[in-house]
PDB file of C-alpha atoms in Angstrom:
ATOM      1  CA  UNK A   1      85.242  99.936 126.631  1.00 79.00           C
ATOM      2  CA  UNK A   2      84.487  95.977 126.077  1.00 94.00           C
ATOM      3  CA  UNK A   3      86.864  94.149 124.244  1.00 94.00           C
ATOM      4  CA  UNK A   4      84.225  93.431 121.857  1.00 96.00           C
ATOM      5  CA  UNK A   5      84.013  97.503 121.696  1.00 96.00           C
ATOM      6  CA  UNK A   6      88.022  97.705 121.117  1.00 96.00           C
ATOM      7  CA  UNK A   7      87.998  95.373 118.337  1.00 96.00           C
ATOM      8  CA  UNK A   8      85.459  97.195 116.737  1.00 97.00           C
ATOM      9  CA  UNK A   9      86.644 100.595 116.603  1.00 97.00           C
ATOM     10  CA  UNK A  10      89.984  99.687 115.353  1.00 96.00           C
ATOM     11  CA  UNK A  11      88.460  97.479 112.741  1.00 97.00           C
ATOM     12  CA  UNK A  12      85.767 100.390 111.697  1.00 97.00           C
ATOM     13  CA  UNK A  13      88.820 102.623 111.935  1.00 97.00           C
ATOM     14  CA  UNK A  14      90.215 100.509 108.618  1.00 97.00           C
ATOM     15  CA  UNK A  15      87.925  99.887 106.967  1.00 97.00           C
ATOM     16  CA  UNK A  16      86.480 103.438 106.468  1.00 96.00           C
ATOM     17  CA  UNK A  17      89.646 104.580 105.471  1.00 96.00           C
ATOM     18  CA  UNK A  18      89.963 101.940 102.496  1.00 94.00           C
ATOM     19  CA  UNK A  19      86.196 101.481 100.997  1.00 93.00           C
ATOM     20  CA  UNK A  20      86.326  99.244  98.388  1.00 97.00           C
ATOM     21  CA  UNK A  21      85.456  95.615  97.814  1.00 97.00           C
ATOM     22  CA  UNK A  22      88.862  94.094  97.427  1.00 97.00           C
ATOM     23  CA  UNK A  23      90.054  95.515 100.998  1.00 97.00           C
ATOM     24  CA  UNK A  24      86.677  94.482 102.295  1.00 97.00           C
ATOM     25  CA  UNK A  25      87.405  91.126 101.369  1.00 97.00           C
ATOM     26  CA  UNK A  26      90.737  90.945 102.310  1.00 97.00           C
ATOM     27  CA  UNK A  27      90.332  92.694 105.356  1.00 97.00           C
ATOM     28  CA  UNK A  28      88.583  89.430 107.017  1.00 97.00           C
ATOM     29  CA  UNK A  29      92.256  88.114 106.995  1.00 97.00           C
ATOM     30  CA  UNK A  30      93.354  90.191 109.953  1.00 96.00           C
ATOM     31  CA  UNK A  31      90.679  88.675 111.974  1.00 95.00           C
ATOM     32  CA  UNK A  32      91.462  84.732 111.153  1.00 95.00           C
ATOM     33  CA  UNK A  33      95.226  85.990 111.679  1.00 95.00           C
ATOM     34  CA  UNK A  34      94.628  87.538 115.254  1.00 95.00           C
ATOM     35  CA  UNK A  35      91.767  84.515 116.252  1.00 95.00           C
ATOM     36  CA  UNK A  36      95.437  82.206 114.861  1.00 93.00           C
ATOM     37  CA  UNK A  37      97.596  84.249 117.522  1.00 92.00           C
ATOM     38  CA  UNK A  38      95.126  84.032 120.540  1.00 92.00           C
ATOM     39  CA  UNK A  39      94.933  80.152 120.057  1.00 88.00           C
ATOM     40  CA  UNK A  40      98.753  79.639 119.636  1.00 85.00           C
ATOM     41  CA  UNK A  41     100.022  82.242 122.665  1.00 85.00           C
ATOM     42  CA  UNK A  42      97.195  81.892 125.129  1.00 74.00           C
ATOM     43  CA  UNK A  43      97.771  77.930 126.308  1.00 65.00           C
ATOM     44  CA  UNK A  44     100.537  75.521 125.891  1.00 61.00           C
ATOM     45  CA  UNK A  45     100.500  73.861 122.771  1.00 56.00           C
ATOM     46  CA  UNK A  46     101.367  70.750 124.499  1.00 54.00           C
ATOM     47  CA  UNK A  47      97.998  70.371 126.237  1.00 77.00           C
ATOM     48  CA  UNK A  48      96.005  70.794 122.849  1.00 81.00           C
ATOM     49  CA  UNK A  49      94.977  67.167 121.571  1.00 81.00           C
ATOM     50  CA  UNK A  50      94.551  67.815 118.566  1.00 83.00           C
ATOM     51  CA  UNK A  51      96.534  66.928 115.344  1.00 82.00           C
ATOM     52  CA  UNK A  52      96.334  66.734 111.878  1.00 82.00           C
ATOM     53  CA  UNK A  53      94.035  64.467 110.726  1.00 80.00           C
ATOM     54  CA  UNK A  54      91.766  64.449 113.669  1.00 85.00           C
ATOM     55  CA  UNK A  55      88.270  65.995 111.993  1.00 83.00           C
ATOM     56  CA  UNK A  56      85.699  65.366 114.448  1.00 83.00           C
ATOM     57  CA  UNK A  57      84.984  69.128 114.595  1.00 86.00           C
ATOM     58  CA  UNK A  58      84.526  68.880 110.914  1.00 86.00           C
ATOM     59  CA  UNK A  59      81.412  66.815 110.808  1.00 83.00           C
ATOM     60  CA  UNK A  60      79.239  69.834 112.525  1.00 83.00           C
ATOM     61  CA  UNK A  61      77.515  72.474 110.710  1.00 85.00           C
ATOM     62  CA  UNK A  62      80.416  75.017 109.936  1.00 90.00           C
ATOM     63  CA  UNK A  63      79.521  79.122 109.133  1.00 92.00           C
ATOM     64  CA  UNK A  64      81.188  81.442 107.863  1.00 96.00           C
ATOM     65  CA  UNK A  65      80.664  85.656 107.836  1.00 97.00           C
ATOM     66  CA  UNK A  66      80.448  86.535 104.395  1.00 97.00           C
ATOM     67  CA  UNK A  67      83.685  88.329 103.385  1.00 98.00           C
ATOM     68  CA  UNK A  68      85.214  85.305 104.701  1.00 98.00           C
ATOM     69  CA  UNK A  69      83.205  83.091 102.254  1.00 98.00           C
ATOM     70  CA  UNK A  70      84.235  85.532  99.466  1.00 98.00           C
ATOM     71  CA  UNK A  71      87.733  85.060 100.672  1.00 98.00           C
ATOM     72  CA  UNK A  72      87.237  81.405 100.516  1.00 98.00           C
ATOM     73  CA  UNK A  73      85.742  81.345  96.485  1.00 98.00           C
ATOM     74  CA  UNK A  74      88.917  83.824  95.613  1.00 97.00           C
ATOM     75  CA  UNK A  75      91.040  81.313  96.785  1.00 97.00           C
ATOM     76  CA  UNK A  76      89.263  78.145  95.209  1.00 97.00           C
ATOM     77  CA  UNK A  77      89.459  80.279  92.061  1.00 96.00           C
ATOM     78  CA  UNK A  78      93.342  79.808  91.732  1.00 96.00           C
ATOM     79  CA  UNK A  79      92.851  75.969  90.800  1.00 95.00           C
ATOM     80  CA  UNK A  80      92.901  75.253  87.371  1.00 96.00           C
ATOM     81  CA  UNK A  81      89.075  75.263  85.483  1.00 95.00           C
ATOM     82  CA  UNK A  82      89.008  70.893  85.845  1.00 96.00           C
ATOM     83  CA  UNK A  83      89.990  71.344  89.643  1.00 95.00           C
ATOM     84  CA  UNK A  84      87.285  74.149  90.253  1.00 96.00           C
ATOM     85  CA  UNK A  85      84.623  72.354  88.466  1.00 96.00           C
ATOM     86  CA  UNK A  86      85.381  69.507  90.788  1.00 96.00           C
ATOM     87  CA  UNK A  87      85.014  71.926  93.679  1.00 96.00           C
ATOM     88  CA  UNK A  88      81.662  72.904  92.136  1.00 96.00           C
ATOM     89  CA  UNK A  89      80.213  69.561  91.786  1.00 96.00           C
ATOM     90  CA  UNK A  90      81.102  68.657  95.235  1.00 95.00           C
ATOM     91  CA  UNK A  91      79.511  71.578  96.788  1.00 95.00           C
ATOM     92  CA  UNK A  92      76.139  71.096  94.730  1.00 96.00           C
ATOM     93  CA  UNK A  93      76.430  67.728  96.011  1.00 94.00           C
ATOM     94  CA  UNK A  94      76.661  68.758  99.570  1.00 92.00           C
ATOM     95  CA  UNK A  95      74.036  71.395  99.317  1.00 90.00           C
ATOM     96  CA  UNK A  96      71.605  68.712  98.200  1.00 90.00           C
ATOM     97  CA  UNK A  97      71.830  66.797 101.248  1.00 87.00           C
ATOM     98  CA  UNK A  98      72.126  69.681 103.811  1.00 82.00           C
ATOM     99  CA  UNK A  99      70.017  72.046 102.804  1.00 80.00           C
ATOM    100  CA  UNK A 100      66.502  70.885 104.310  1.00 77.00           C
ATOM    101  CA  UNK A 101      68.478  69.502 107.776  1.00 71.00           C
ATOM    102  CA  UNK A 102      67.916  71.286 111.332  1.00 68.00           C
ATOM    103  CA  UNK A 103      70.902  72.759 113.197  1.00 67.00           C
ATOM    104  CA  UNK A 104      70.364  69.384 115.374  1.00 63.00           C
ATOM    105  CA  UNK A 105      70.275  66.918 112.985  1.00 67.00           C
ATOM    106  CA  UNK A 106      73.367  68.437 111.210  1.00 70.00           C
ATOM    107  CA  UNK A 107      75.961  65.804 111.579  1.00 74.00           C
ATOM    108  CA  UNK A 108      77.448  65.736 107.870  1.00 79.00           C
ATOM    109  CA  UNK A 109      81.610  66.374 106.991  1.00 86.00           C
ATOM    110  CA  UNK A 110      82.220  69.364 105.766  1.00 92.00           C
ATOM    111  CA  UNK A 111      82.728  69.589 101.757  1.00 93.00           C
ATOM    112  CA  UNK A 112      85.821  71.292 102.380  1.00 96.00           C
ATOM    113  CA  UNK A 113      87.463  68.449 104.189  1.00 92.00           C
ATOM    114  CA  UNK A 114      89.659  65.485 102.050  1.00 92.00           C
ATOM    115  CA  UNK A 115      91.608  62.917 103.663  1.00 90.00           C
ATOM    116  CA  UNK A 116      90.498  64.093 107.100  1.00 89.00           C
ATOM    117  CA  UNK A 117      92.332  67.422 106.328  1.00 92.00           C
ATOM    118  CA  UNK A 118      91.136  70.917 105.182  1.00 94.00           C
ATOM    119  CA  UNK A 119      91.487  72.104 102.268  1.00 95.00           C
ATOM    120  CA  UNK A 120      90.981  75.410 102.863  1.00 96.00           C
ATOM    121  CA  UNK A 121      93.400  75.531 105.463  1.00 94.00           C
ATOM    122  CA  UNK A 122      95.000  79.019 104.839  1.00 95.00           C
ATOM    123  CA  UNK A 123      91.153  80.641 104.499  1.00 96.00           C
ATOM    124  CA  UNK A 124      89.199  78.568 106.693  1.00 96.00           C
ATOM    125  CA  UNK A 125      86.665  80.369 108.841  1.00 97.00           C
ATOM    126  CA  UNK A 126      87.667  81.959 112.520  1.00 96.00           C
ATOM    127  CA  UNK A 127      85.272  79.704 113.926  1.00 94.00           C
ATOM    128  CA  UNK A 128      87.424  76.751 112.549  1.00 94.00           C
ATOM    129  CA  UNK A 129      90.555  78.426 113.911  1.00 94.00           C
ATOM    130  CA  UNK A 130      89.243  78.849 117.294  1.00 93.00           C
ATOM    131  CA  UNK A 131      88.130  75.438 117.657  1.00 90.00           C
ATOM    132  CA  UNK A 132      90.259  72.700 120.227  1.00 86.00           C
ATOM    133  CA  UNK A 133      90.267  70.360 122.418  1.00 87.00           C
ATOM    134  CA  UNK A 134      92.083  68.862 125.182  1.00 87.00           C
ATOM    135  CA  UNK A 135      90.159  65.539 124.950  1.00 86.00           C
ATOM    136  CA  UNK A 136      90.027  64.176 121.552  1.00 85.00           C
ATOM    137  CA  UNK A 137      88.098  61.183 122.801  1.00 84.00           C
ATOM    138  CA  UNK A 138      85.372  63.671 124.140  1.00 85.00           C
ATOM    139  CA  UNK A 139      84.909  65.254 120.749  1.00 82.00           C
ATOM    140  CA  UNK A 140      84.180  61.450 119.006  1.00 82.00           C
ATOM    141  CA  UNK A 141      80.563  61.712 120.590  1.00 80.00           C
ATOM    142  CA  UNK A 142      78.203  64.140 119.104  1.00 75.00           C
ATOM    143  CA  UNK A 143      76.916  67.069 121.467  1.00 75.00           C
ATOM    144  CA  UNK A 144      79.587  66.387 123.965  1.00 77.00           C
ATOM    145  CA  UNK A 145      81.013  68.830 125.994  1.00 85.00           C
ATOM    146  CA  UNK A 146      84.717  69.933 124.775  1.00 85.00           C
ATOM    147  CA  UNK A 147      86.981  70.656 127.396  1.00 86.00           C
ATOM    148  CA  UNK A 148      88.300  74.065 125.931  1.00 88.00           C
ATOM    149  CA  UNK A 149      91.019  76.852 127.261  1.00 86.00           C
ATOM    150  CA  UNK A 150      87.552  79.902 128.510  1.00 86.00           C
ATOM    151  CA  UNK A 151      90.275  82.750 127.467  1.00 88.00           C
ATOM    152  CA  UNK A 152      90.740  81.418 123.978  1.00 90.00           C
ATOM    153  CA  UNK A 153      86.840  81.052 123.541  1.00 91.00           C
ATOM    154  CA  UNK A 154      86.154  84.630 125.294  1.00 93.00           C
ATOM    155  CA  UNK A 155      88.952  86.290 123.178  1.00 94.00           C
ATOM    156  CA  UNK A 156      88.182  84.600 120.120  1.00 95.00           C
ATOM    157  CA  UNK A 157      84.306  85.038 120.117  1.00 96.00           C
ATOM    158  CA  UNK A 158      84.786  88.627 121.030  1.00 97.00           C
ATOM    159  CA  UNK A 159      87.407  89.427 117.684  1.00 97.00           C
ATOM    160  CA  UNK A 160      84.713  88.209 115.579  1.00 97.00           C
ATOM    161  CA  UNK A 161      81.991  89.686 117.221  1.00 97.00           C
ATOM    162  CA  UNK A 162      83.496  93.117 117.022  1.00 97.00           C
ATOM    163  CA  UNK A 163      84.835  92.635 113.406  1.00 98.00           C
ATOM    164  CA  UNK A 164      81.423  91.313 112.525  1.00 97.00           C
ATOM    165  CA  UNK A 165      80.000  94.787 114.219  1.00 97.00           C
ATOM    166  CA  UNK A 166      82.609  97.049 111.965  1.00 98.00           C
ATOM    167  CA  UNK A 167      81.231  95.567 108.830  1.00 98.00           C
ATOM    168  CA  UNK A 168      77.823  96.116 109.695  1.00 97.00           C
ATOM    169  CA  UNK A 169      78.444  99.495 110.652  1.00 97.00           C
ATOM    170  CA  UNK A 170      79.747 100.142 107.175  1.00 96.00           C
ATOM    171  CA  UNK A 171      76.326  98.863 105.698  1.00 96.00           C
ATOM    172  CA  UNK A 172      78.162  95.336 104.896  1.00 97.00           C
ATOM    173  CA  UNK A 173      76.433  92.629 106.086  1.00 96.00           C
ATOM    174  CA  UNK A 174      78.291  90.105 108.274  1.00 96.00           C
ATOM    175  CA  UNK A 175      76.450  87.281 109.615  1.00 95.00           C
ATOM    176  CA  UNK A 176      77.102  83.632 109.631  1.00 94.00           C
ATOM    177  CA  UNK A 177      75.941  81.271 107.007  1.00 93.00           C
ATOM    178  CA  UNK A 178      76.536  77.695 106.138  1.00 92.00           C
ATOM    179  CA  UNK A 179      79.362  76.933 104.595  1.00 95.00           C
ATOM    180  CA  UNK A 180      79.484  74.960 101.710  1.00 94.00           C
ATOM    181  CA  UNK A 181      76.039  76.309 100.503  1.00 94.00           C
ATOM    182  CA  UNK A 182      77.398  80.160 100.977  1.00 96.00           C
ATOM    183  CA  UNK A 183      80.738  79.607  99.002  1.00 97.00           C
ATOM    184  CA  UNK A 184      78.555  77.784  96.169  1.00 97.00           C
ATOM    185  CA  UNK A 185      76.642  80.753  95.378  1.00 97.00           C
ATOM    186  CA  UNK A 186      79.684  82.812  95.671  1.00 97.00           C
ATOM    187  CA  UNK A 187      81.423  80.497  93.041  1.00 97.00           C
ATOM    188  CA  UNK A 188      78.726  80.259  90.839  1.00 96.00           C
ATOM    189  CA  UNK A 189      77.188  84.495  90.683  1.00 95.00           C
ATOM    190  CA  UNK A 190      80.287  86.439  89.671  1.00 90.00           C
ATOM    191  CA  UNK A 191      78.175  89.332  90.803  1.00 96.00           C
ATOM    192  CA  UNK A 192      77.337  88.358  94.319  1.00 97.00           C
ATOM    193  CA  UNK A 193      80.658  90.474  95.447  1.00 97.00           C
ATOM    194  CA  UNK A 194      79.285  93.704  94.379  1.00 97.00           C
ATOM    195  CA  UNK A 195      75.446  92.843  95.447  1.00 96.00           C
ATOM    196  CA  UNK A 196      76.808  92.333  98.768  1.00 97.00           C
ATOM    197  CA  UNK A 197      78.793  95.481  99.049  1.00 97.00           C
ATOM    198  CA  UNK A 198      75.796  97.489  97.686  1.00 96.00           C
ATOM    199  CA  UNK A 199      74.118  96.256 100.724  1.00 94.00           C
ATOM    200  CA  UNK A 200      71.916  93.359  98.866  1.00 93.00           C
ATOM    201  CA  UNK A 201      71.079  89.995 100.975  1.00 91.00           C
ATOM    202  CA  UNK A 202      72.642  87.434  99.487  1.00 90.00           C
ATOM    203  CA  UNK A 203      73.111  84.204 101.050  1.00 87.00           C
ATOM    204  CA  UNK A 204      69.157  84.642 103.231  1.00 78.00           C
TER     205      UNK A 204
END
């Protein structure tokens, strides 16, 4: 069995034992914990050069599987109604730029991101979490290649490949979408939760 395989079984295993759309959501967590553990315990964190504040990864085009950008809106729903409206407006204002830009021409910051930091930190996406580099300098030019550690890439890709696979085998969709646009719909339809765990599309 492929690690891919693995990850997939036990994650199918849980979530047909608790079907319902708050696990579903919440569920996503285990993977951006276990991608979390694989970075920190598979290299020294010594040889990692990045630090907070450093954001050149953040200027790409960022996805997210879609309980993840569900987790992501239940979060940003916390703030208080002036601080989510904020949110709101800043997304809408992202979307407009984005949303007619190729996958190669996508070199915009991500709306998430405020004083070079995230603010979504806690929630943000596994691809975010698996993301380093051991040559900051090498990540300032776009399209570079990123020296990376291959066994936190392998392990990484193949926990959210597998997790990805568990949801779709459940009739939830999991695919990656764009961030910023994905979490505005989810803001702004307070029924795009249950459309998506009746099996609707709704971020295509």
């Amino acid at each position: 069995m492929s690690a891919i395989e693995k990850v997939q079984h036990a994650a199918l295993n849980q979530l047909c034992a608790n079907q319902s759309i708050p696990f579903a959501i919440t569920f996503i967590s285990k993977l951006q914990l276990s991608v979390d553990q694989v970075v920190h315990t598979s290299i020294d964190r010594q040889s990692i050069d990045c630090r907070a504040g450093c954001s050149h990864c953040c200027n790409v085009r960022v996805e997210a599987l879609e309980p993840e950008i569900f987790l992501i809106a239940q979060e940003l729903r916390k703030n208080p109604p002036d601080k989510l409206r904020e949110v709101i407006v800043t997304l809408r204002q992202h979307v407009e730029i984005v949303k007619d830009v190729s996958i190669q021409n996508y070199h915009f910051q991500c709306p998430f991101l405020k004083d070079h930091l995230c603010s979504i930190y806690p929630v943000r996406p596994a691809i975010c979490i698996k993301v380093h580099s051991f040559d900051v300098e090498k990540c300032k030019t776009p399209g570079a290649e990123i020296p990376q550690n291959l066994n936190i890439v392998l392990k990484s890709d193949a926990l959210i490949k597998g997790t990805a696979n568990a949801y779709q085998q459940i009739k939830l969709s999991a695919s990656g979408h764009e961030l910023g646009q994905a979490v505005l719909l989810a803001l702004t339809d307070e029924s795009s939760e249950t459309k998506w765990y009746n099996g609707e599309p709704i971020f295509d």
